[in-house]
Short mmCIF file of C-alpha atoms in Angstrom, two decimals:
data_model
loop_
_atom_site.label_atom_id
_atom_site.label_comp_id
_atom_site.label_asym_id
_atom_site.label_seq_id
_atom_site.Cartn_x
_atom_site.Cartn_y
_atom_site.Cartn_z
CA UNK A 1 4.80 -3.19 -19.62
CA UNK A 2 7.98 -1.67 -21.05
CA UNK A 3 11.25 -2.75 -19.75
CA UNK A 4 9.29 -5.91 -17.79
CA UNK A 5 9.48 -9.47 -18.50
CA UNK A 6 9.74 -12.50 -17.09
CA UNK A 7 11.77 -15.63 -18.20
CA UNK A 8 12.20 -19.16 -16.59
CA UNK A 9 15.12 -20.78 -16.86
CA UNK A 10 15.40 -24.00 -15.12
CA UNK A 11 12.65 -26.38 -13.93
CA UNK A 12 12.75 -28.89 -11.05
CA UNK A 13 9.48 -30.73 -10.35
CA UNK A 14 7.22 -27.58 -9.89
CA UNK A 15 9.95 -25.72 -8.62
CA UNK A 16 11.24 -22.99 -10.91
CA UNK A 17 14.21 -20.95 -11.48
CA UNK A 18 13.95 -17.80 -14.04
CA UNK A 19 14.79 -14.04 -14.11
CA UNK A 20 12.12 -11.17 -14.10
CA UNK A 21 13.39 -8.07 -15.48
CA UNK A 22 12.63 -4.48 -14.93
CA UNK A 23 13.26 -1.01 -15.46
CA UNK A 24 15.71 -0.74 -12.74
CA UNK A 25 17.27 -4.04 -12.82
CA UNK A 26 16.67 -7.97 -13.27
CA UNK A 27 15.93 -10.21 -10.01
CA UNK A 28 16.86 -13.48 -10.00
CA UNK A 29 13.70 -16.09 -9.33
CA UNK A 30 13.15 -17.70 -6.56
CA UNK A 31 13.89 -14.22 -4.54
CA UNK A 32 12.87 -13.07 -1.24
CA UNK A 33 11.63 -9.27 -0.83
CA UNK A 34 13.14 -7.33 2.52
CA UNK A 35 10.16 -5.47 3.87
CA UNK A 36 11.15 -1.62 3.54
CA UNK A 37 7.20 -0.39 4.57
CA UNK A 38 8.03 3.04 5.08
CA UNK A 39 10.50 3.33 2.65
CA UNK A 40 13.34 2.02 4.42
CA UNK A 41 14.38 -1.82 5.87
CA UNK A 42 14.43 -1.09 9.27
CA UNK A 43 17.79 -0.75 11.05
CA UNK A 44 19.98 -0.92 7.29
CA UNK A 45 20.74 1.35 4.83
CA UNK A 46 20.59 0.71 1.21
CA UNK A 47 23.89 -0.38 0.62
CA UNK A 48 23.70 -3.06 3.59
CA UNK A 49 20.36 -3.91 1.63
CA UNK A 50 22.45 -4.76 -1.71
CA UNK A 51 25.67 -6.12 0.81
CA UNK A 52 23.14 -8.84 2.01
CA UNK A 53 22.51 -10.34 -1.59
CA UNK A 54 19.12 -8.17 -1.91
CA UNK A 55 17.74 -7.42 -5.24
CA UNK A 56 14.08 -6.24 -5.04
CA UNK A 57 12.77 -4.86 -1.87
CA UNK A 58 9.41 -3.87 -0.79
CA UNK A 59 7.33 -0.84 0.29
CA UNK A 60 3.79 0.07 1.76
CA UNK A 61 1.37 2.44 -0.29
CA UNK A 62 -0.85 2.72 2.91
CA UNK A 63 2.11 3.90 5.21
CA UNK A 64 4.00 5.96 2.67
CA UNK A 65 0.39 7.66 1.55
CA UNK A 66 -0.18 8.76 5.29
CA UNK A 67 3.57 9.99 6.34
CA UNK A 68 5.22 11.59 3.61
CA UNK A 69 2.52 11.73 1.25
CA UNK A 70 2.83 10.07 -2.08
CA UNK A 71 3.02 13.70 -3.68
CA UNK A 72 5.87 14.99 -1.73
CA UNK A 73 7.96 11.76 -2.52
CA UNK A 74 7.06 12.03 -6.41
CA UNK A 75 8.56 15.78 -5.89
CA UNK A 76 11.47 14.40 -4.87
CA UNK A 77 12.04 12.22 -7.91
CA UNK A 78 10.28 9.27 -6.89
CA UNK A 79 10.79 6.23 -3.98
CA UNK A 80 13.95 4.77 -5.29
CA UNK A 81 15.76 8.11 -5.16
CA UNK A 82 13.81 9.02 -1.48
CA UNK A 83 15.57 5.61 0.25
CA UNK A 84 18.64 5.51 -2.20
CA UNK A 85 17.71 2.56 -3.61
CA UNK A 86 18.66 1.75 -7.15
CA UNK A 87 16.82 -1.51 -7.32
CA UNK A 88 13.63 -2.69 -8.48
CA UNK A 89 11.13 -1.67 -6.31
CA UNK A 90 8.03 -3.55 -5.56
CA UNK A 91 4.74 -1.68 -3.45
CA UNK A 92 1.51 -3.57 -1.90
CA UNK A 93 -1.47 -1.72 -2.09
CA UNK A 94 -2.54 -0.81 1.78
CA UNK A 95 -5.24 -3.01 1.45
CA UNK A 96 -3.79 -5.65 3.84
CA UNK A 97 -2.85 -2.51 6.65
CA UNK A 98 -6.00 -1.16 6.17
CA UNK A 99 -8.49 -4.51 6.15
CA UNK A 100 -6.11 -4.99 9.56
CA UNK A 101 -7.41 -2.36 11.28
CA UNK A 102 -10.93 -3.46 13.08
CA UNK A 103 -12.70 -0.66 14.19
CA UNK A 104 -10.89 1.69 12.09
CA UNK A 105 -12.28 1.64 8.50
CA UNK A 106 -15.63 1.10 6.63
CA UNK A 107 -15.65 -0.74 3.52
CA UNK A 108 -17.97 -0.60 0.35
CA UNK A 109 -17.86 -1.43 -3.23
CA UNK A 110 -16.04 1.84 -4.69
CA UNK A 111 -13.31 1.43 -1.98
CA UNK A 112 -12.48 1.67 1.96
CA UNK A 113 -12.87 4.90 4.29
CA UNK A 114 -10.38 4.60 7.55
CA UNK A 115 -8.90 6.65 10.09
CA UNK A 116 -5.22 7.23 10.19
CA UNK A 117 -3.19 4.92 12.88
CA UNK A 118 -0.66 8.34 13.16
CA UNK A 119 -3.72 11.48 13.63
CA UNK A 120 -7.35 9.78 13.23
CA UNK A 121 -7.57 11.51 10.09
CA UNK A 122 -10.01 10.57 7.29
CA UNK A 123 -9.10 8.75 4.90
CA UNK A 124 -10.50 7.12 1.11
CA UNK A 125 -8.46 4.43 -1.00
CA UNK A 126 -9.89 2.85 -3.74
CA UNK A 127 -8.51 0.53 -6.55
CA UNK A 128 -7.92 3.92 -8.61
CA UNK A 129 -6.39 6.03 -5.77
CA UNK A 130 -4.08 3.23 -4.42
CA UNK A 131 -2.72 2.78 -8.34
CA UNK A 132 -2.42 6.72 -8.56
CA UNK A 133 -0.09 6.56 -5.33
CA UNK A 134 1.77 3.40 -6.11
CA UNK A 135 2.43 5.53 -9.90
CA UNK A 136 3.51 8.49 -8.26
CA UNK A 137 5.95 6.67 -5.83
CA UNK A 138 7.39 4.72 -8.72
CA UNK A 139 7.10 1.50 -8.24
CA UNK A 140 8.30 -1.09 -10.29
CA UNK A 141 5.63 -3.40 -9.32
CA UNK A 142 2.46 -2.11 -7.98
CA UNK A 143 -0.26 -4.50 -6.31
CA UNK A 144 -3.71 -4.10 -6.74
CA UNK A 145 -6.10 -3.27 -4.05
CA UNK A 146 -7.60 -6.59 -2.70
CA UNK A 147 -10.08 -7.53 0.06
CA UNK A 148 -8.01 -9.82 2.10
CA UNK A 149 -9.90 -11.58 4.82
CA UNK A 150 -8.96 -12.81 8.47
CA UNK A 151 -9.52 -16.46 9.06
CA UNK A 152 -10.85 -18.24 10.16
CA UNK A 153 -14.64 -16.70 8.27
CA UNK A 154 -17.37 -17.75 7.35
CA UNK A 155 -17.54 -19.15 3.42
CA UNK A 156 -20.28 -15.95 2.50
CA UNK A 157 -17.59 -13.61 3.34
CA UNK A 158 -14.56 -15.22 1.81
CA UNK A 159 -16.64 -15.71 -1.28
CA UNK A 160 -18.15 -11.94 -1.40
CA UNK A 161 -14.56 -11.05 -1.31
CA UNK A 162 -13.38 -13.09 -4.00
CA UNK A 163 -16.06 -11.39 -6.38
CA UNK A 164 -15.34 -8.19 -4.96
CA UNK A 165 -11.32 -8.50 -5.65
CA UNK A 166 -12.04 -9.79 -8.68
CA UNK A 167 -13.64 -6.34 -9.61
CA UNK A 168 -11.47 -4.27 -7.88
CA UNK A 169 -8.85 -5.87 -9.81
CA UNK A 170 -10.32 -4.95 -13.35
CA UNK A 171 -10.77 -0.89 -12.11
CA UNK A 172 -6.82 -1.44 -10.89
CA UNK A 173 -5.56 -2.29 -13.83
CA UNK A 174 -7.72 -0.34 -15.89
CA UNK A 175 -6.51 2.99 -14.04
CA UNK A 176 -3.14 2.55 -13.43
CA UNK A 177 -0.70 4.54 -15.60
CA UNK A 178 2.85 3.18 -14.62
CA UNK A 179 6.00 3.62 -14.44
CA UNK A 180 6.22 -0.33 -13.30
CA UNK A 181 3.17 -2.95 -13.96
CA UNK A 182 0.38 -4.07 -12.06
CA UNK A 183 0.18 -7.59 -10.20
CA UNK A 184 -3.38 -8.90 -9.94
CA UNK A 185 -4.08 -11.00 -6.77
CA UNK A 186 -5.61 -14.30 -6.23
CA UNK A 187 -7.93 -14.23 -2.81
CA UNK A 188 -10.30 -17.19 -1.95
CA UNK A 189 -8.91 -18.35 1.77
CA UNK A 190 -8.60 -22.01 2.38
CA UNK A 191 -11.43 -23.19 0.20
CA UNK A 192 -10.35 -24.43 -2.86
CA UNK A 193 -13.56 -24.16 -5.06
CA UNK A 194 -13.01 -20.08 -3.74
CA UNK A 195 -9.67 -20.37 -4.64
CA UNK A 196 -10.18 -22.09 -8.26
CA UNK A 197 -12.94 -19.20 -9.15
CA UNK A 198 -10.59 -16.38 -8.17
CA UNK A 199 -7.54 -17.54 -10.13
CA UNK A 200 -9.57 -17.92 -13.23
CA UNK A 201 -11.34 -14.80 -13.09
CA UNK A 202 -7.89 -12.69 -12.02
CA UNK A 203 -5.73 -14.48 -14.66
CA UNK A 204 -8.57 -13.61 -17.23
CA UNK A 205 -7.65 -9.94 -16.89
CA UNK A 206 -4.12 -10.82 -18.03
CA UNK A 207 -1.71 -9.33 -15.53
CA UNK A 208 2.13 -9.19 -15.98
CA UNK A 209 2.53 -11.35 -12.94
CA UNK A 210 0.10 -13.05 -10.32
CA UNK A 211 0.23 -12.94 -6.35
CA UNK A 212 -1.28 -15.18 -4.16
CA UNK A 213 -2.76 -13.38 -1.04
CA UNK A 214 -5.20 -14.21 1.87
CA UNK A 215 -2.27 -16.78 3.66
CA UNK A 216 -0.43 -16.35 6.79
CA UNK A 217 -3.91 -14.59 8.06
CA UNK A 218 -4.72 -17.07 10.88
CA UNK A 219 -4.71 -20.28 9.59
CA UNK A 220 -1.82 -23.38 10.14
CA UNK A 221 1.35 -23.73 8.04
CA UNK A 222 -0.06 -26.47 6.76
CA UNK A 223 -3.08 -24.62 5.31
CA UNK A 224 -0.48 -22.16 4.11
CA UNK A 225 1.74 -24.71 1.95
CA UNK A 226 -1.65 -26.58 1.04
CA UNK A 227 -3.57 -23.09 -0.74
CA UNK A 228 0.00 -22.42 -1.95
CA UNK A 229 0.62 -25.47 -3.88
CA UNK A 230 -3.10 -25.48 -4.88
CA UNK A 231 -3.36 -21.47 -6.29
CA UNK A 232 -0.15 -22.26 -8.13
CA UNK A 233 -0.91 -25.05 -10.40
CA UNK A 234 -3.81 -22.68 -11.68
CA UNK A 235 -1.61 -19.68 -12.56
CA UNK A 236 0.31 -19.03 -15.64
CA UNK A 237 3.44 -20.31 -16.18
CA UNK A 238 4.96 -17.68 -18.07
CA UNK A 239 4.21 -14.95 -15.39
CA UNK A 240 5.86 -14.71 -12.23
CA UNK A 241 4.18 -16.22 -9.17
CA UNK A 242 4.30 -14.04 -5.74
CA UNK A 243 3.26 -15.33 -2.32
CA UNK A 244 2.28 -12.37 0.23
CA UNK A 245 3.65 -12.37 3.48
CA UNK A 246 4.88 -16.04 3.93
CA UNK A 247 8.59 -16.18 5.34
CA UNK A 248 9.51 -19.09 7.38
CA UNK A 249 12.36 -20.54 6.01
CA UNK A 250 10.77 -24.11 6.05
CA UNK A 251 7.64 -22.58 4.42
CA UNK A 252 9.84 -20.47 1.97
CA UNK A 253 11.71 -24.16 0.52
CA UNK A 254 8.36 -26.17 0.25
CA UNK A 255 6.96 -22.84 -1.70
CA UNK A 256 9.48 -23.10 -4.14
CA UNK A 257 8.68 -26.65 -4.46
CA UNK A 258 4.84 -25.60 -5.36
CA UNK A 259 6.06 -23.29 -8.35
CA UNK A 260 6.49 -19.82 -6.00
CA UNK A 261 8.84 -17.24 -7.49
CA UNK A 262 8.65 -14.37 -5.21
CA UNK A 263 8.25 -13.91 -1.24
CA UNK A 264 8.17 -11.24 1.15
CA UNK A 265 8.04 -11.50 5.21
CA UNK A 266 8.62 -9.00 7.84
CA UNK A 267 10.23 -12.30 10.05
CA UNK A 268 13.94 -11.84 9.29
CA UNK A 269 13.86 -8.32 10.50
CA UNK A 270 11.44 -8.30 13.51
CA UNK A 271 12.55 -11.65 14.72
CA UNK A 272 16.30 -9.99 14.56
CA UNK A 273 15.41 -6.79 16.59
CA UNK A 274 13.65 -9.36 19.20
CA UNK A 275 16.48 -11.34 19.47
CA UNK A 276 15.73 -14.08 17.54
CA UNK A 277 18.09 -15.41 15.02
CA UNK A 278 18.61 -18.27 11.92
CA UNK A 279 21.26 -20.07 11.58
CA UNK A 280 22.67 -22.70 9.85
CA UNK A 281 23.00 -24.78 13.46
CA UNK A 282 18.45 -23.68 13.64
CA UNK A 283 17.27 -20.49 15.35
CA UNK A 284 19.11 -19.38 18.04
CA UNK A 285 17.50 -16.59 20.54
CA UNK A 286 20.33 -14.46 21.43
CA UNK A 287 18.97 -13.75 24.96
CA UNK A 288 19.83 -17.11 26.68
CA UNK A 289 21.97 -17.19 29.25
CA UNK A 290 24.28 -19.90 27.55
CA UNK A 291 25.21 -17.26 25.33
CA UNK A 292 26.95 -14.77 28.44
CA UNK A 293 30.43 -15.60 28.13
CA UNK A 294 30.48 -17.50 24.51
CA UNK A 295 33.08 -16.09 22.43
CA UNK A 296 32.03 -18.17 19.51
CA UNK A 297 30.74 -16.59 16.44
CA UNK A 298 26.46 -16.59 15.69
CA UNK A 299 27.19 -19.02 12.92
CA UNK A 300 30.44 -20.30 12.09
CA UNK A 301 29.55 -21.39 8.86
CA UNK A 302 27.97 -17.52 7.52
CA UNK A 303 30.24 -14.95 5.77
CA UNK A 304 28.41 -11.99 7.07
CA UNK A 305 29.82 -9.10 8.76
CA UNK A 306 28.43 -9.67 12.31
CA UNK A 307 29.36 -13.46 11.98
CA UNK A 308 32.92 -12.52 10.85
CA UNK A 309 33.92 -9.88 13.42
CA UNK A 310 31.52 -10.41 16.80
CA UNK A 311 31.16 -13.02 19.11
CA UNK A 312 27.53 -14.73 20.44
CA UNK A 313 28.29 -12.95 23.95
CA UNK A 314 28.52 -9.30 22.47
CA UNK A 315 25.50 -10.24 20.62
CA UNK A 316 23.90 -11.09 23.88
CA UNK A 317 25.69 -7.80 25.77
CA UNK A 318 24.21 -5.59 23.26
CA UNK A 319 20.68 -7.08 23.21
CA UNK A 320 20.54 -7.00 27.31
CA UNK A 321 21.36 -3.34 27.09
CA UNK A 322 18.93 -2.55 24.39
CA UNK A 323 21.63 -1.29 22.66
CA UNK A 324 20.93 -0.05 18.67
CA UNK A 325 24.08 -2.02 17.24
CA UNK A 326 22.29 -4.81 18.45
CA UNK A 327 19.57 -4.86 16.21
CA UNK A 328 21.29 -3.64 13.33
CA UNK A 329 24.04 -6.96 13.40
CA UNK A 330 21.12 -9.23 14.03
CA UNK A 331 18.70 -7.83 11.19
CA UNK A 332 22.14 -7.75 8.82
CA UNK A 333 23.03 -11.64 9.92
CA UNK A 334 18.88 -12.59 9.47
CA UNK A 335 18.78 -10.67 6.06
CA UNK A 336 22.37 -12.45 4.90
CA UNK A 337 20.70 -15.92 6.02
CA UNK A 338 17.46 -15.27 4.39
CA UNK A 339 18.70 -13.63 1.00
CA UNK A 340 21.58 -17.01 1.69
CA UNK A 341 19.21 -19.44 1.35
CA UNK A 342 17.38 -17.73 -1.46
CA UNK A 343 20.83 -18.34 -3.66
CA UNK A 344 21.52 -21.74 -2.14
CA UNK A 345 17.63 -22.45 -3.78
CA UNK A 346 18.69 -20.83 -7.16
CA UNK A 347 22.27 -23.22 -6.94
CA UNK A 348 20.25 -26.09 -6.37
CA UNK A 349 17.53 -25.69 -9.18
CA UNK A 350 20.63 -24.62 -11.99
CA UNK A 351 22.15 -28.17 -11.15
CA UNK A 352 19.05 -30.00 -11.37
CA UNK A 353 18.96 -31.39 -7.63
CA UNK A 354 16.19 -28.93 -5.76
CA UNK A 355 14.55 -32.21 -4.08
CA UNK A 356 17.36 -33.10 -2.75
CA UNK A 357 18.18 -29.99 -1.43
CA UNK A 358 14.63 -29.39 -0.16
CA UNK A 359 14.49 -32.77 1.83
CA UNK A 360 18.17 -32.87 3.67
CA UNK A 361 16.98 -28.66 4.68
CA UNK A 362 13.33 -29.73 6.32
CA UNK A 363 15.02 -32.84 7.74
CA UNK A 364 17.91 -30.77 9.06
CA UNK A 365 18.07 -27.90 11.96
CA UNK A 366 17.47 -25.06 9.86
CA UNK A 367 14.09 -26.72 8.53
CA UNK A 368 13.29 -27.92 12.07
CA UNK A 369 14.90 -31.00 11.92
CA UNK A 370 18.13 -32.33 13.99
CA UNK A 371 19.28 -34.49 11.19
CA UNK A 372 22.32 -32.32 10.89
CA UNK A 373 22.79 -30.67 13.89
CA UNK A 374 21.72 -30.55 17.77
CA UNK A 375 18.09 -29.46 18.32
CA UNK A 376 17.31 -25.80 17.59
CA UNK A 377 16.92 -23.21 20.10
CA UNK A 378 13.01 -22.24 21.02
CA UNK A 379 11.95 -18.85 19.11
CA UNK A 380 11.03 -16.24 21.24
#
């Protein structure tokens, strides 16, 4: 655990504000993740990355394993020097890609056996090979390997997996050898008794920090916030608190209300190259017609560098001729907004008024609301 820690610095309700430090830098808490899976954010380099407020980014062990190799990247001097990233790094284990792919792996209790997406190839990871690559790639925080299951299932299943990540968890931690620490991760679905057991038993093998997993798999956003709110009452307060693959920006504010510190979503990036956008006026999808001729900027009230030098109609000329710049303004505006609101959160918590903040956003157009605005355009 050297060079890691983890301090809070400012409480609001449940909602927290702190700093978790690491060997290649300190993130400030609440903080959203961009989602770099093969070792890049797609459509922005590195120093975009850092231009857009990001601290901490994120990176797949399953993809990077496949195409490099792990071992080829480690030659190179590790992940952070491969992308030109200075940052703190954070890598999920490939369980999630490869639990994903129906049809395309077996699973039993030393690990999973799947065929690669790129060749067909055979392929093994197990709680002690997924450490061993997230080590090599030199990750700053490396995620166990879990057993994450689609819902809706059936309550055997969901609670075979809970015992099994709960053992998978123990060989994880037990074999991993750094650089970074190891997150354990709390499984259990929507059942709460699940979701009780699998905290205790994961915080029991005394992890730097905790992530809560198994959401956003097929069940409502109400489910989402609900096994959120729940699974974070039950985790230390002292360690950080990480919720996988949650990212709308409504679901990201009544997170931090439940005590969430860290987030990651692919939204702000995919959403961008589909044309998709957030703004402080609510989501506007770039495509529409009322957007041909509008010289206005995407959102008058953003600093970024798409709002500040190009209009909604080259926006819209750029996306209707499938143009590259196209994607790469939007995903730069969509990262600005998201990594934005991530430091309007922090603002809020240091002066004490995070409730306040939290209800005028859901009430308003960028949490769904017209309270502030007209209505929000439909998402594509």
């Amino acid at each position: 655990m050297s060079g890691f820690g983890f301090q809070l610095t400012h409480r609001d309700g449940a909602a927290r504000r702190g700093l978790m430090t690491t060997p290649h830098g300190a993130v400030a808490t609440p903080a959203f993740m961009p989602v770099g899976t093969q070792g890049a954010v797609k459509a922005v380099t590195s120093h975009e990355l850092r231009h857009c407020g990001a601290e901490i980014v994120l990176a797949n062990t399953y993809h990077l394993h496949l195409r490099p190799g792990h071992e080829l990247i480690r030659e190179l001097g590790g992940l952070h020097r491969f992308m030109s990233w200075d940052g703190p790094i954070l890598t999920d284990s490939g369980g999630f890609q490869v639990f994903s792919m129906k049809g395309l792996c077996r699973l039993d209790e030393d690990g999973v056996t799947f065929r690669s997406h790129i060749d067909g190839s055979l392929n093994r990871l197990t709680p002690e090979s997924s450490m061993e690559i997230q080590a090599a790639l030199g990750s700053d925080v490396a995620m166990v390997l879990d057993e994450c299951v689609p819902l809706p299932a059936a309550r055997d299943a969901v609670e075979a997996a809970v015992a099994r990540t709960t053992r998978w968890a123990r060989r994880s931690r037990d074999a991993y050898r750094g650089p970074g620490v190891p997150f354990g991760i709390v499984q259990g679905g929507t059942d709460e008794t699940l979701r009780e057991r699998s905290a205790a038993e994961i915080t029991a093998l005394d992890f730097p920090g905790y992530a809560i997993g198994g959401v956003s798999v097929g069940e409502s956003p109400e489910s989402i916030a609900s096994v959120a709110r729940f699974t974070a009452a039950r985790l230390p307060q002292a360690r950080p608190r990480y919720l996988m693959g949650v990212g709308r920006p409504e679901d990201l504010i009544e997170a931090v209300a439940s005590g969430i510190d860290l987030f990651d979503c692919v939204m702000p990036t995919r959403n961008a190259r589909n044309g998709t956008l957030f703004t402080s006026e609510g989501k506007v999808n770039i495509k529409r017609e009322q957007y041909r001729s509008d010289p206005a900027p995407l959102d008058p009230a953003c600093s970024c560098e798409t709002c500040t030098r190009y209009s909604r109609a080259y926006l819209r000329h750029l996306d209707k001729c499938n143009e590259i710049l196209g994607a790469r303004l939007n995903t730069i505006h969509n990262l600005h907004y998201y990594l934005g609101l991530m430091a309007r959160i922090r603002t809020a918590l240091d002066a004490g008024r995070f409730g306040q903040f939290a209800a005028d956003f859901l009430a308003g157009p960028e949490g769904g609301g017209t309270a502030s605005g007209s209505p929000a355009d439909p998402q594509l």
